[in-house]
CSV table of C-alpha atoms and ligand atoms in Angstrom, one decimal:
chain,number,residue,atom,x,y,z
A,13,MET,CA,-6.2,0.6,-42.2
A,14,THR,CA,-3.5,2.4,-44.2
A,15,GLN,CA,-3.3,5.2,-46.7
A,16,THR,CA,-3.3,3.9,-50.3
A,17,GLU,CA,0.4,3.7,-51.0
A,18,ASP,CA,0.4,5.8,-54.1
A,19,ARG,CA,-1.4,8.8,-52.6
A,20,THR,CA,0.4,12.2,-53.1
A,21,LEU,CA,-0.3,14.3,-50.0
A,22,LEU,CA,-0.5,18.1,-50.1
A,23,SER,CA,2.5,19.7,-48.4
A,24,THR,CA,2.0,22.4,-45.8
A,25,GLU,CA,4.7,24.6,-47.3
A,26,ASP,CA,2.8,24.7,-50.7
A,27,THR,CA,-0.7,25.1,-49.4
A,28,PRO,CA,-1.4,27.9,-46.9
A,29,LEU,CA,-4.4,27.7,-44.5
A,30,VAL,CA,-7.6,28.0,-46.4
A,31,PRO,CA,-10.0,30.9,-45.7
A,32,ILE,CA,-13.2,29.4,-44.4
A,33,GLU,CA,-15.2,31.5,-46.9
A,34,LYS,CA,-13.7,29.5,-49.8
A,35,VAL,CA,-15.1,26.2,-48.6
A,36,VAL,CA,-18.4,27.9,-47.7
A,37,ALA,CA,-18.7,29.2,-51.3
A,38,LEU,CA,-17.6,25.9,-52.8
A,39,SER,CA,-20.0,23.9,-50.6
A,40,LYS,CA,-22.9,26.0,-51.7
A,41,ARG,CA,-21.9,26.2,-55.4
A,42,ARG,CA,-21.3,22.5,-55.8
A,43,GLY,CA,-24.0,21.1,-53.5
A,44,PHE,CA,-22.1,20.0,-50.4
A,45,VAL,CA,-23.8,22.3,-47.8
A,46,TYR,CA,-26.6,24.8,-47.8
A,47,PRO,CA,-27.8,27.2,-45.1
A,48,ASN,CA,-30.9,25.7,-43.5
A,49,SER,CA,-34.3,27.4,-44.3
A,50,GLU,CA,-32.4,29.9,-46.5
A,51,ILE,CA,-35.5,31.2,-48.2
A,52,TYR,CA,-36.7,32.4,-44.8
A,53,GLY,CA,-33.4,34.1,-44.0
A,54,GLY,CA,-31.7,31.0,-42.5
A,55,VAL,CA,-31.1,29.9,-38.8
A,56,SER,CA,-27.7,30.6,-37.3
A,57,GLY,CA,-25.8,27.4,-36.6
A,58,ILE,CA,-28.0,25.1,-38.6
A,59,TYR,CA,-27.2,23.6,-42.1
A,60,ASP,CA,-28.5,21.1,-44.6
A,61,PHE,CA,-26.3,18.8,-46.7
A,62,GLY,CA,-26.7,18.7,-50.5
A,63,PRO,CA,-26.2,15.8,-53.0
A,64,LEU,CA,-22.4,15.8,-52.7
A,65,GLY,CA,-22.5,16.6,-49.0
A,66,VAL,CA,-24.7,13.6,-48.2
A,67,GLU,CA,-22.3,11.2,-50.1
A,68,LEU,CA,-19.3,12.6,-48.3
A,69,ARG,CA,-21.0,12.4,-44.9
A,70,ASN,CA,-22.2,8.9,-45.5
A,71,ASN,CA,-18.6,7.9,-46.5
A,72,ILE,CA,-17.2,9.5,-43.3
A,73,ARG,CA,-19.7,7.8,-41.1
A,74,ARG,CA,-19.3,4.4,-42.8
A,75,PHE,CA,-15.5,4.6,-42.6
A,76,TRP,CA,-15.7,5.4,-38.9
A,77,TRP,CA,-18.2,2.5,-38.3
A,78,TRP,CA,-16.1,0.1,-40.3
A,79,SER,CA,-12.9,0.9,-38.4
A,80,MET,CA,-14.4,1.1,-34.9
A,81,VAL,CA,-17.1,-1.5,-34.9
A,82,GLN,CA,-16.5,-3.9,-37.8
A,83,LEU,CA,-12.7,-4.3,-37.2
A,84,ASN,CA,-12.7,-4.5,-33.4
A,85,ASP,CA,-14.0,-7.7,-32.1
A,86,ASN,CA,-14.6,-6.2,-28.6
A,87,VAL,CA,-16.7,-3.3,-29.9
A,88,LEU,CA,-20.4,-3.4,-30.7
A,89,GLY,CA,-22.7,-0.7,-32.2
A,90,ILE,CA,-26.1,0.7,-31.1
A,91,GLU,CA,-28.4,3.4,-32.3
A,92,GLY,CA,-30.2,5.2,-29.5
A,93,ASN,CA,-33.0,7.8,-29.7
A,94,ILE,CA,-32.6,11.6,-29.5
A,95,ILE,CA,-35.3,11.9,-26.9
A,96,THR,CA,-34.9,10.1,-23.6
A,97,HIS,CA,-36.4,10.3,-20.1
A,98,PRO,CA,-35.7,13.7,-18.6
A,99,ARG,CA,-34.1,12.2,-15.5
A,100,VAL,CA,-31.2,11.1,-17.8
A,101,TRP,CA,-30.1,14.7,-18.0
A,102,GLU,CA,-30.3,15.3,-14.3
A,103,ALA,CA,-28.2,12.2,-13.7
A,104,SER,CA,-25.7,13.1,-16.4
A,105,GLY,CA,-25.2,16.5,-14.8
A,106,HIS,CA,-26.3,18.5,-17.9
A,107,VAL,CA,-29.3,20.2,-16.3
A,108,GLU,CA,-27.0,21.6,-13.6
A,109,ASN,CA,-23.6,22.0,-15.3
A,110,PHE,CA,-24.0,22.2,-19.1
A,111,VAL,CA,-23.7,26.0,-19.2
A,112,ASP,CA,-21.8,28.8,-20.8
A,113,ARG,CA,-20.9,32.0,-19.0
A,114,LEU,CA,-21.6,35.0,-21.2
A,115,VAL,CA,-20.9,38.7,-21.1
A,116,ASP,CA,-22.3,41.4,-23.3
A,117,CYS,CA,-20.6,44.5,-24.5
A,118,LYS,CA,-22.5,47.6,-23.3
A,119,ASN,CA,-21.4,49.6,-26.3
A,120,CYS,CA,-21.5,47.4,-29.4
A,121,LYS,CA,-23.9,44.8,-27.9
A,122,ARG,CA,-21.8,41.8,-29.0
A,123,ARG,CA,-22.0,38.7,-26.8
A,124,TRP,CA,-18.9,36.8,-25.8
A,125,ARG,CA,-18.3,33.4,-24.0
A,126,VAL,CA,-16.2,34.2,-21.0
A,127,ASP,CA,-13.9,31.1,-21.7
A,128,HIS,CA,-13.3,32.5,-25.2
A,129,LEU,CA,-12.2,36.0,-24.2
A,130,PRO,CA,-8.5,36.8,-24.5
A,131,ALA,CA,-6.9,37.0,-21.0
A,132,GLU,CA,-6.2,40.7,-21.4
A,133,ASN,CA,-9.9,41.6,-22.2
A,134,LEU,CA,-11.0,39.4,-19.3
A,135,GLU,CA,-8.7,41.2,-16.9
A,136,GLN,CA,-9.7,44.7,-18.1
A,137,ASN,CA,-13.4,43.8,-18.6
A,138,LYS,CA,-13.0,45.2,-22.2
A,139,CYS,CA,-14.8,44.1,-25.4
A,140,PRO,CA,-12.4,42.5,-27.9
A,141,ALA,CA,-14.2,44.2,-30.8
A,142,CYS,CA,-14.7,47.8,-29.7
A,143,GLY,CA,-13.1,48.1,-26.3
A,144,GLY,CA,-16.4,48.9,-24.6
A,145,GLU,CA,-17.3,47.8,-21.1
A,146,LEU,CA,-18.5,44.3,-20.6
A,147,THR,CA,-21.5,43.2,-18.3
A,148,GLU,CA,-21.2,40.8,-15.4
A,149,PRO,CA,-21.2,37.2,-16.6
A,150,ARG,CA,-24.6,35.5,-17.0
A,151,VAL,CA,-25.1,31.7,-17.1
A,152,PHE,CA,-27.0,30.0,-20.0
A,153,ASN,CA,-27.9,26.3,-20.2
A,154,LEU,CA,-27.2,24.8,-23.6
A,155,MET,CA,-29.8,22.0,-23.4
A,156,MET,CA,-32.6,22.3,-25.9
A,157,GLU,CA,-36.0,21.7,-24.3
A,158,THR,CA,-38.9,19.8,-25.8
A,159,TYR,CA,-42.2,18.3,-24.6
A,160,ILE,CA,-43.7,14.8,-24.8
A,161,GLY,CA,-47.5,14.5,-25.0
A,162,VAL,CA,-50.2,16.7,-26.4
A,163,VAL,CA,-52.5,17.5,-23.4
A,164,GLU,CA,-51.5,20.8,-21.8
A,165,GLY,CA,-50.7,20.3,-18.2
A,166,GLU,CA,-49.8,16.7,-18.7
A,167,ARG,CA,-47.0,17.3,-21.1
A,168,MET,CA,-43.6,16.1,-19.9
A,169,LYS,CA,-40.7,18.4,-20.4
A,170,THR,CA,-37.5,16.7,-21.6
A,171,TYR,CA,-34.5,17.5,-23.8
A,172,LEU,CA,-33.1,16.8,-27.2
A,173,ARG,CA,-29.9,15.0,-26.2
A,174,GLY,CA,-27.0,17.4,-25.5
A,175,GLU,CA,-24.5,14.6,-26.1
A,176,ALA,CA,-25.2,11.4,-28.0
A,177,CYS,CA,-23.2,9.2,-25.7
A,178,GLN,CA,-25.8,9.1,-22.9
A,179,ASN,CA,-27.8,6.4,-24.8
A,180,ILE,CA,-24.8,4.1,-24.5
A,181,TYR,CA,-24.9,4.2,-20.7
A,182,LEU,CA,-28.6,3.7,-20.8
A,183,ASP,CA,-28.2,0.6,-23.1
A,184,TYR,CA,-25.0,-0.7,-21.6
A,185,ASP,CA,-26.7,-3.3,-19.4
A,186,ASN,CA,-29.0,-4.5,-22.3
A,187,VAL,CA,-26.0,-4.8,-24.6
A,188,LEU,CA,-24.1,-6.8,-21.9
A,189,LYS,CA,-27.0,-9.2,-21.3
A,190,SER,CA,-28.0,-9.6,-24.9
A,191,SER,CA,-24.6,-10.1,-26.6
A,192,ARG,CA,-22.6,-12.2,-24.1
A,193,ILE,CA,-19.7,-9.8,-24.4
A,194,GLN,CA,-17.5,-9.2,-21.4
A,195,ILE,CA,-15.3,-6.5,-20.0
A,196,PRO,CA,-13.2,-5.0,-21.5
A,197,PHE,CA,-15.5,-4.0,-24.3
A,198,GLY,CA,-16.9,-1.0,-26.1
A,199,ILE,CA,-20.1,0.4,-27.5
A,200,CYS,CA,-20.2,2.8,-30.4
A,201,GLN,CA,-22.8,5.1,-31.7
A,202,ILE,CA,-23.2,7.8,-34.3
A,203,GLY,CA,-26.1,10.2,-33.7
A,204,LYS,CA,-27.4,13.7,-33.6
A,205,ALA,CA,-26.8,16.0,-30.6
A,206,PHE,CA,-28.3,19.5,-30.0
A,207,ARG,CA,-26.9,22.4,-28.1
A,208,ASN,CA,-28.2,25.9,-27.8
A,209,GLU,CA,-24.8,27.2,-28.6
A,210,VAL,CA,-24.8,30.9,-27.7
A,211,THR,CA,-22.0,31.7,-30.2
A,212,PRO,CA,-22.5,29.3,-33.1
A,213,GLY,CA,-20.2,30.0,-36.0
A,214,ASN,CA,-17.3,29.2,-38.3
A,215,PHE,CA,-19.6,27.3,-40.6
A,216,LEU,CA,-20.0,23.7,-39.5
A,217,PHE,CA,-17.5,24.0,-36.6
A,218,ARG,CA,-20.0,25.1,-34.0
A,219,GLN,CA,-23.6,24.3,-34.8
A,220,ARG,CA,-26.8,23.9,-32.8
A,221,GLU,CA,-27.7,20.6,-34.4
A,222,PHE,CA,-24.8,18.3,-35.2
A,223,GLU,CA,-23.7,14.7,-35.3
A,224,GLN,CA,-21.3,13.0,-32.9
A,225,TRP,CA,-19.5,9.7,-32.9
A,226,ASP,CA,-18.7,8.0,-29.7
A,227,LEU,CA,-16.9,5.0,-28.4
A,228,GLN,CA,-17.5,4.3,-24.7
A,229,PHE,CA,-15.1,1.6,-23.7
A,230,PHE,CA,-15.8,-0.2,-20.4
A,231,VAL,CA,-12.9,-1.5,-18.4
A,232,HIS,CA,-11.8,-2.8,-15.0
A,233,PRO,CA,-10.4,0.2,-13.0
A,234,SER,CA,-6.9,-1.4,-12.9
A,235,GLU,CA,-6.8,-1.3,-16.7
A,236,MET,CA,-8.0,2.2,-17.2
A,237,GLN,CA,-4.6,3.8,-18.1
A,238,LYS,CA,-3.8,1.0,-20.6
A,239,TRP,CA,-7.0,1.4,-22.5
A,240,PHE,CA,-7.0,5.2,-22.3
A,241,ASP,CA,-3.6,5.3,-23.9
A,242,TYR,CA,-4.6,2.7,-26.5
A,243,TRP,CA,-7.7,4.5,-27.7
A,244,LYS,CA,-6.0,7.9,-27.6
A,245,GLU,CA,-3.3,6.7,-30.0
A,246,PHE,CA,-5.8,4.7,-32.1
A,247,ARG,CA,-7.9,7.8,-32.7
A,248,PHE,CA,-5.0,10.0,-33.5
A,249,GLU,CA,-3.7,7.6,-36.1
A,250,TRP,CA,-7.2,7.3,-37.5
A,251,TYR,CA,-7.4,11.0,-38.2
A,252,LYS,CA,-3.8,11.1,-39.5
A,253,GLY,CA,-4.8,8.4,-42.1
A,254,ILE,CA,-7.5,10.5,-43.7
A,255,ILE,CA,-5.8,14.0,-44.1
A,256,ASN,CA,-3.1,15.6,-46.1
A,257,HIS,CA,-1.5,17.9,-43.6
A,258,THR,CA,-0.5,15.5,-40.8
A,259,ASP,CA,1.6,18.2,-39.2
A,260,ARG,CA,-1.6,20.1,-38.6
A,261,LEU,CA,-2.8,17.5,-36.1
A,262,ARG,CA,-1.8,17.4,-32.4
A,263,PHE,CA,-2.9,16.4,-28.9
A,264,ARG,CA,-3.7,19.0,-26.2
A,265,ALA,CA,-4.2,18.0,-22.6
A,266,HIS,CA,-7.0,19.8,-20.8
A,267,GLY,CA,-6.0,22.0,-17.9
A,268,PRO,CA,-7.8,21.3,-14.5
A,269,ASP,CA,-10.0,24.4,-15.0
A,270,GLU,CA,-11.4,23.2,-18.4
A,271,LEU,CA,-12.2,19.6,-17.6
A,272,ALA,CA,-15.8,18.7,-18.2
A,273,HIS,CA,-17.9,18.0,-15.1
A,274,TYR,CA,-17.4,14.2,-15.5
A,275,ALA,CA,-13.8,14.1,-16.8
A,276,LYS,CA,-10.8,13.2,-14.6
A,277,GLN,CA,-8.4,13.6,-17.5
A,278,ALA,CA,-8.9,14.6,-21.1
A,279,PHE,CA,-7.0,15.2,-24.3
A,280,ASP,CA,-8.3,16.9,-27.4
A,281,ILE,CA,-7.1,15.8,-30.8
A,282,GLU,CA,-6.8,19.2,-32.4
A,283,TYR,CA,-6.5,20.3,-36.1
A,284,GLN,CA,-4.9,23.6,-37.2
A,285,SER,CA,-7.0,25.5,-39.7
A,286,ILE,CA,-7.6,29.2,-40.4
A,287,ILE,CA,-9.6,29.4,-37.1
A,288,GLY,CA,-6.5,28.2,-35.1
A,289,TRP,CA,-5.8,25.0,-33.3
A,290,GLN,CA,-9.3,23.6,-32.5
A,291,GLU,CA,-10.8,20.5,-31.0
A,292,TRP,CA,-11.6,17.7,-33.5
A,293,GLU,CA,-12.2,14.9,-31.0
A,294,GLY,CA,-12.1,14.5,-27.2
A,295,ILE,CA,-10.5,11.6,-25.4
A,296,HIS,CA,-12.0,11.5,-21.9
A,297,TRP,CA,-11.3,9.6,-18.8
A,298,ARG,CA,-14.9,9.3,-17.5
A,299,GLN,CA,-14.1,6.8,-14.8
A,300,ASP,CA,-17.3,5.5,-13.1
A,301,TRP,CA,-19.1,8.8,-13.2
A,302,ASP,CA,-21.8,7.8,-15.8
A,303,LEU,CA,-22.7,4.3,-14.6
A,304,SER,CA,-22.6,5.4,-10.9
A,305,ARG,CA,-24.9,8.4,-11.6
A,306,HIS,CA,-27.4,6.4,-13.6
A,307,SER,CA,-27.4,3.6,-11.0
A,308,GLN,CA,-28.1,6.2,-8.3
A,309,TYR,CA,-30.8,8.2,-10.3
A,310,SER,CA,-32.6,5.2,-11.7
A,311,GLY,CA,-32.3,2.9,-8.7
A,312,GLN,CA,-31.0,0.1,-11.0
A,313,ASP,CA,-27.7,-1.7,-10.2
A,314,LEU,CA,-25.4,-1.2,-13.1
A,315,SER,CA,-22.4,-2.9,-11.5
A,316,TYR,CA,-20.6,-5.7,-13.3
A,317,THR,CA,-19.7,-9.1,-11.9
A,318,ASP,CA,-16.5,-10.6,-13.4
A,319,PRO,CA,-17.5,-14.1,-14.5
A,320,GLU,CA,-14.2,-15.6,-13.3
A,321,THR,CA,-13.1,-13.8,-10.2
A,322,LYS,CA,-16.7,-12.9,-9.2
A,323,GLU,CA,-15.4,-9.4,-8.3
A,324,ARG,CA,-18.2,-6.8,-8.5
A,325,TYR,CA,-17.5,-3.3,-9.6
A,326,ILE,CA,-18.8,-0.3,-11.5
A,327,PRO,CA,-16.9,-0.3,-14.8
A,328,TRP,CA,-14.7,2.7,-15.7
A,329,ILE,CA,-15.1,4.3,-19.1
A,330,VAL,CA,-12.7,5.6,-21.7
A,331,GLU,CA,-14.6,7.9,-24.1
A,332,THR,CA,-13.6,9.0,-27.6
A,333,SER,CA,-16.1,11.5,-28.8
A,334,GLY,CA,-15.8,13.3,-32.1
A,335,GLY,CA,-18.0,15.0,-34.7
A,336,VAL,CA,-19.1,14.0,-38.2
A,337,ASP,CA,-19.6,17.7,-39.0
A,338,ARG,CA,-16.2,18.8,-37.7
A,339,THR,CA,-14.7,15.9,-39.7
A,340,PHE,CA,-16.5,17.1,-42.8
A,341,LEU,CA,-15.4,20.7,-42.3
A,342,ASN,CA,-11.8,19.8,-41.5
A,343,LEU,CA,-11.6,17.5,-44.5
A,344,LEU,CA,-12.7,20.3,-46.8
A,345,LEU,CA,-10.2,22.7,-45.2
A,346,ASP,CA,-7.4,20.1,-45.3
A,347,SER,CA,-8.0,19.1,-48.9
A,348,TYR,CA,-8.8,22.4,-50.6
A,349,GLU,CA,-6.2,23.7,-53.1
A,350,GLU,CA,-6.2,26.4,-55.7
A,351,ALA,CA,-3.4,25.1,-57.9
A,352,PRO,CA,-1.8,27.6,-60.3
A,353,PRO,CA,-1.5,26.9,-64.0
A,354,SER,CA,1.2,24.3,-64.7
A,355,GLY,CA,2.3,22.2,-67.7
A,356,LYS,CA,-0.8,21.3,-69.8
A,357,ASP,CA,-3.1,22.9,-67.3
A,358,LYS,CA,-3.2,26.4,-68.6
A,359,GLU,CA,-6.0,27.8,-66.4
A,360,GLY,CA,-5.1,26.5,-62.9
A,361,ARG,CA,-7.7,24.5,-61.0
A,362,THR,CA,-9.4,24.2,-57.7
A,363,VAL,CA,-8.9,20.7,-56.3
A,364,LEU,CA,-10.3,18.8,-53.3
A,365,HIS,CA,-7.5,16.3,-52.4
A,366,LEU,CA,-9.9,14.1,-50.4
A,367,HIS,CA,-8.8,10.6,-49.6
A,368,PRO,CA,-10.3,8.4,-52.4
A,369,TRP,CA,-12.0,6.3,-49.8
A,370,LEU,CA,-14.1,9.3,-48.7
A,371,ALA,CA,-14.6,11.3,-51.9
A,372,PRO,CA,-18.3,11.7,-52.7
A,373,ILE,CA,-18.0,10.7,-56.4
A,374,LYS,CA,-15.4,8.0,-57.0
A,375,VAL,CA,-15.2,8.1,-60.8
A,376,ALA,CA,-16.5,10.3,-63.6
A,377,VAL,CA,-17.1,8.7,-67.0
A,378,LEU,CA,-16.5,11.1,-69.9
A,379,PRO,CA,-17.1,10.4,-73.6
A,380,LEU,CA,-14.6,12.6,-75.5
A,381,GLN,CA,-17.4,14.0,-77.7
A,382,LYS,CA,-21.2,14.0,-77.0
A,383,ASN,CA,-22.2,14.0,-80.7
A,384,LYS,CA,-20.5,10.7,-81.6
A,385,GLU,CA,-23.0,8.0,-80.9
A,386,GLU,CA,-20.6,5.2,-80.5
A,387,LEU,CA,-18.5,7.1,-77.9
A,388,VAL,CA,-21.7,8.0,-76.0
A,389,THR,CA,-23.1,4.4,-76.1
A,390,THR,CA,-19.8,2.9,-74.9
A,391,ALA,CA,-19.4,5.5,-72.2
A,392,LYS,CA,-22.9,4.9,-70.9
A,393,ASP,CA,-22.3,1.1,-70.9
A,394,ILE,CA,-19.2,1.7,-68.8
A,395,HIS,CA,-21.0,4.1,-66.5
A,396,ASN,CA,-23.8,1.5,-66.0
A,397,ARG,CA,-21.2,-1.1,-65.0
A,398,LEU,CA,-19.3,1.1,-62.6
A,399,LYS,CA,-22.3,2.6,-60.8
A,400,ARG,CA,-23.2,-0.7,-59.4
A,401,LEU,CA,-19.8,-0.8,-57.6
A,402,MET,CA,-19.3,2.8,-56.6
A,403,VAL,CA,-20.7,6.3,-56.9
A,404,ALA,CA,-20.0,7.1,-60.6
A,405,GLN,CA,-21.1,10.1,-62.6
A,406,TYR,CA,-21.6,10.4,-66.3
A,407,ASP,CA,-20.7,13.8,-67.8
A,408,ASP,CA,-20.7,14.8,-71.5
A,409,VAL,CA,-21.0,18.6,-71.2
A,410,ALA,CA,-18.2,21.0,-72.2
A,411,ASN,CA,-14.7,20.2,-73.4
A,412,ILE,CA,-12.7,17.5,-71.6
A,413,GLY,CA,-10.4,19.9,-69.8
A,414,ARG,CA,-13.4,21.7,-68.3
A,415,ARG,CA,-14.9,18.4,-67.2
A,416,TYR,CA,-11.7,17.4,-65.5
A,417,ARG,CA,-11.7,20.6,-63.6
A,418,ARG,CA,-15.3,20.2,-62.6
A,419,GLN,CA,-14.5,16.8,-61.1
A,420,ASP,CA,-11.3,18.1,-59.4
A,421,GLU,CA,-13.2,20.7,-57.6
A,422,ILE,CA,-15.5,18.1,-56.0
A,423,GLY,CA,-12.6,15.7,-55.2
A,424,THR,CA,-13.4,12.9,-57.7
A,425,PRO,CA,-10.2,10.8,-57.7
A,426,TYR,CA,-10.6,9.2,-61.1
A,427,CYS,CA,-11.9,10.3,-64.5
A,428,VAL,CA,-12.3,7.8,-67.3
A,429,THR,CA,-12.3,9.1,-70.9
A,430,ILE,CA,-13.7,7.2,-73.8
A,431,ASP,CA,-12.1,8.3,-77.0
A,432,PHE,CA,-11.7,7.0,-80.6
A,433,GLN,CA,-9.0,4.6,-79.6
A,434,THR,CA,-11.5,3.0,-77.3
A,435,LEU,CA,-13.6,2.0,-80.3
A,436,GLU,CA,-10.6,0.3,-81.9
A,437,ASP,CA,-8.9,-1.5,-79.0
A,438,GLN,CA,-11.4,-1.4,-76.1
A,439,THR,CA,-9.1,0.7,-73.9
A,440,VAL,CA,-9.9,3.9,-72.0
A,441,THR,CA,-7.8,6.6,-70.4
A,442,VAL,CA,-7.9,6.8,-66.6
A,443,ARG,CA,-6.8,10.2,-65.3
A,444,GLU,CA,-5.9,10.5,-61.6
A,445,ARG,CA,-6.8,13.7,-59.8
A,446,ASP,CA,-3.8,14.6,-57.7
A,447,GLY,CA,-0.9,14.0,-60.0
A,448,MET,CA,-3.0,14.4,-63.2
A,449,THR,CA,-1.3,11.3,-64.5
A,450,GLN,CA,-3.0,9.2,-67.2
A,451,ILE,CA,-2.9,5.5,-67.9
A,452,ARG,CA,-4.7,3.3,-70.4
A,453,LEU,CA,-6.6,0.2,-69.3
A,454,THR,CA,-8.9,-2.2,-71.1
A,455,ILE,CA,-12.6,-1.8,-70.3
A,456,ASP,CA,-12.5,-5.2,-68.6
A,457,GLU,CA,-9.6,-4.2,-66.3
A,458,LEU,CA,-11.3,-1.0,-65.3
A,459,PRO,CA,-13.8,-2.1,-62.6
A,460,GLY,CA,-11.1,-4.1,-60.7
A,461,TYR,CA,-8.6,-1.3,-60.9
A,462,LEU,CA,-11.0,1.3,-59.5
A,463,VAL,CA,-12.4,-0.9,-56.8
A,464,GLU,CA,-8.9,-1.5,-55.6
A,465,LYS,CA,-8.2,2.2,-55.4
A,466,VAL,CA,-11.3,3.6,-53.9
A,467,THR,CA,-12.4,1.0,-51.3
A,468,TRP,CA,-11.0,0.9,-47.8
A,469,LYS,CA,-9.0,-2.0,-46.5
B,527,LIG,N1,-19.7,13.1,-24.9
B,527,LIG,C1,-18.6,14.0,-24.8
B,527,LIG,C2,-18.9,15.2,-25.6
B,527,LIG,O1,-19.9,15.5,-26.0
B,527,LIG,P1,-17.7,17.3,-26.5
B,527,LIG,O2,-16.2,17.7,-26.5
B,527,LIG,O3,-18.6,18.3,-26.0
B,527,LIG,O4,-17.7,16.0,-25.7
B,527,LIG,C3,-17.5,15.9,-28.7
B,527,LIG,O5,-18.1,16.9,-28.0
B,527,LIG,C4,-17.3,16.3,-30.2
B,527,LIG,O6,-18.5,16.7,-30.7
B,527,LIG,C5,-16.3,17.5,-30.4
B,527,LIG,O7,-15.0,17.1,-30.4
B,527,LIG,C6,-16.8,18.0,-31.7
B,527,LIG,O8,-16.2,17.2,-32.8
B,527,LIG,C7,-18.3,17.7,-31.7
B,527,LIG,N2,-19.0,18.9,-31.3
B,527,LIG,C8,-19.2,19.4,-30.1
B,527,LIG,N3,-20.0,20.5,-30.1
B,527,LIG,C9,-20.2,20.8,-31.4
B,527,LIG,C10,-20.9,21.8,-32.1
B,527,LIG,N4,-21.6,22.7,-31.5
B,527,LIG,N5,-21.0,21.7,-33.5
B,527,LIG,C11,-20.3,20.8,-34.2
B,527,LIG,N6,-19.7,19.8,-33.6
B,527,LIG,C12,-19.6,19.8,-32.2
């Protein structure tokens, strides 16, 4: 898993942190993300993904799956359900512990999470917005409730899962028995999670419905440190490989007062954007908390017997837990550039410098003129060939410069132009997004060239 060698990365000196409003506006304008139920006024913290958004999301998910499940012989994948038996959430500690402490400003009525208040405001009991007096903290549970069954009185209250990883503990024993894998091994899953976040915000950063990716890696206790360190580095390098601003990525160790109820040690992989250094993924030392608790609450023995030594123990767990949506947002923030006019580019351009592996559209096919039948026919033939291999878009509206800019703005790494020379010698121009360099290739060379550039390896 490496960066494509010829990729030019944005430099932090040249590209300041991008205001979140810019990516919100681009997302709506170009069809990446829309507010959910917008015609009814929307719902805070809930979004829908448009035609380009769904392609980007699928690429992000597939790349994660490929590098975590497909490339690691000791990792398998599952897909568990959003709704589980309610006891799961008692065993996991979420019913009791998955809470936010909140205060309200008596003057401006704004609501704040106690753990997000600046120290000074906390000490002086003062609202960060207006300086008004704050109420005593109140506790709110973040789990979203739902009911199974239709007959009133017989309906069972349960929850939409608050973290996707619980399915992995529930299916751990089935995976072990059905796949003949042995410890150390991991189980991966990508899936939706739901939290009644009291302060959703910053676009996709904190939502109420979002998607998580988890690896739960099961180990012998004596090997916990080794595997914790291994996955911690692996995940850091993974993120580094898909962004431009690698200096905006760091680890942060959790202090004892912020560890989740199950974690004995934890690190966040953080990314720096306009909203500060924020968690992108958590690496958690979950020890035997999960399997012990589910053994205890379900009455099922979830211990493991080593086939060679016959030692019996509850496996310890290294968790790497990140978010599809946060990856989506960080990639937009990381790759967005408003480039000033330079050289032949007289107007300046907005560019998403997305990694070609993840870009929603891989190639745009552009006939130089739309009223020249031979150009259009050749371009459509090329488009038909390419779209079987990758997401390819045909565009013949407006002048070629405008079309390049339209593709730059959505991160399309390559544009192929069919011009009059094409009709003479069967060559096309391939224009690359980041450096705006152009080369000529024959139509027959084109598919192989593009596949090499846009598929991960
Ligand atoms: N199983 C561990 C767990 O859920 P977490 O730190 O609460 O840990 C893991 O969540 C990841 O899920 C975060 O690093 C973040 O990427 C994503 N995430 C958490 N809450 C989110 C929210 N409200 N909106 C979007 N993504 C969220």
